Short mmCIF file of C-alpha atoms in Angstrom, two decimals:
data_model
loop_
_atom_site.label_atom_id
_atom_site.label_comp_id
_atom_site.label_asym_id
_atom_site.label_seq_id
_atom_site.Cartn_x
_atom_site.Cartn_y
_atom_site.Cartn_z
CA MET A 1 -37.54 -16.04 -1.60
CA TYR A 2 -34.68 -17.29 -3.77
CA ALA A 3 -32.04 -16.18 -1.28
CA THR A 4 -33.64 -18.09 1.55
CA GLN A 5 -33.89 -21.22 -0.56
CA ALA A 6 -30.23 -20.94 -1.52
CA LEU A 7 -29.20 -20.53 2.11
CA THR A 8 -31.24 -23.52 3.24
CA ASN A 9 -29.62 -25.64 0.52
CA LEU A 10 -26.06 -24.47 1.30
CA VAL A 11 -26.17 -24.72 5.10
CA PRO A 12 -26.02 -28.55 5.14
CA LEU A 13 -23.03 -28.42 2.76
CA ALA A 14 -21.20 -26.03 5.10
CA GLU A 15 -21.75 -28.34 8.06
CA GLU A 16 -20.03 -31.20 6.21
CA LEU A 17 -16.74 -29.29 5.99
CA ASP A 18 -14.06 -30.15 8.52
CA LYS A 19 -13.43 -26.84 10.33
CA ASN A 20 -9.89 -27.92 11.28
CA LYS A 21 -8.88 -28.63 7.68
CA VAL A 22 -9.52 -25.55 5.55
CA THR A 23 -7.19 -24.92 2.59
CA PRO A 24 -7.14 -22.22 -0.08
CA GLY A 25 -7.65 -24.82 -2.79
CA VAL A 26 -7.01 -24.58 -6.50
CA LEU A 27 -8.39 -21.04 -6.82
CA GLY A 28 -6.00 -19.79 -4.14
CA PHE A 29 -3.07 -21.44 -5.93
CA ILE A 30 -4.08 -19.92 -9.28
CA VAL A 31 -4.35 -16.43 -7.77
CA PHE A 32 -0.98 -16.81 -6.02
CA ALA A 33 0.67 -18.11 -9.22
CA ALA A 34 -0.79 -15.22 -11.25
CA LEU A 35 0.56 -12.70 -8.73
CA ALA A 36 3.98 -14.38 -8.80
CA VAL A 37 4.12 -14.26 -12.61
CA GLY A 38 3.05 -10.60 -12.56
CA VAL A 39 5.77 -9.66 -10.05
CA TRP A 40 8.37 -11.58 -12.07
CA ALA A 41 7.34 -9.75 -15.27
CA LEU A 42 7.47 -6.36 -13.53
CA MET A 43 10.92 -7.05 -12.10
CA LYS A 44 12.22 -8.18 -15.49
CA SER A 45 10.85 -5.01 -17.09
CA MET A 46 12.35 -2.86 -14.32
CA ASN A 47 15.78 -4.46 -14.81
CA ARG A 48 15.58 -3.84 -18.54
CA HIS A 49 14.65 -0.17 -18.02
CA MET A 50 17.34 0.36 -15.38
CA GLY A 51 19.91 -1.09 -17.76
CA ARG A 52 19.07 1.61 -20.30
CA VAL A 53 19.65 4.46 -17.85
CA ASN A 54 22.87 6.32 -18.57
CA PHE A 55 23.54 8.41 -15.48
CA GLU A 56 26.83 10.20 -15.02
CA GLU A 57 27.05 12.54 -12.06
CA THR A 58 28.70 15.86 -12.87
CA PRO A 59 31.55 16.80 -10.54
CA ALA A 60 30.70 19.41 -7.95
CA GLU A 61 32.07 22.83 -8.88
CA PRO A 62 33.86 24.73 -6.12
CA ALA A 63 31.90 27.72 -4.88
CA SER A 64 33.27 31.04 -6.12
CA GLU A 65 34.44 33.45 -3.45
CA GLN A 66 32.93 36.52 -5.12
CA PRO A 67 29.33 37.39 -4.21
CA ALA A 68 26.75 37.02 -6.92
CA GLU A 69 25.96 40.16 -8.92
CA PRO A 70 22.45 41.62 -8.61
CA ALA A 71 20.05 41.16 -11.49
CA ALA A 72 20.16 43.71 -14.32
CA GLY A 73 16.69 45.15 -13.62
CA SER A 74 16.96 45.54 -9.86
CA ALA A 75 17.43 48.98 -8.38
CA LYS A 76 18.93 49.89 -5.02
CA ARG A 77 16.69 51.78 -2.58
CA LYS A 78 18.06 54.59 -0.42
#
């Protein structure tokens, strides 16, 4: 019974809105601003963490021409 009363009270308010002029309003702006601040904070944190990374690539060693020796415990089958 309460739901039907709420709908009957809100329907006339919905008809008063101009259907060609719908905007996100203040709540939409607040949500967008909060997301923007969150992304900015994450990017600042990422830059700080990437600045602390000390990565030095080791030079590639040339491959030896001798074949690798078999493991100590392996036995040859005949």
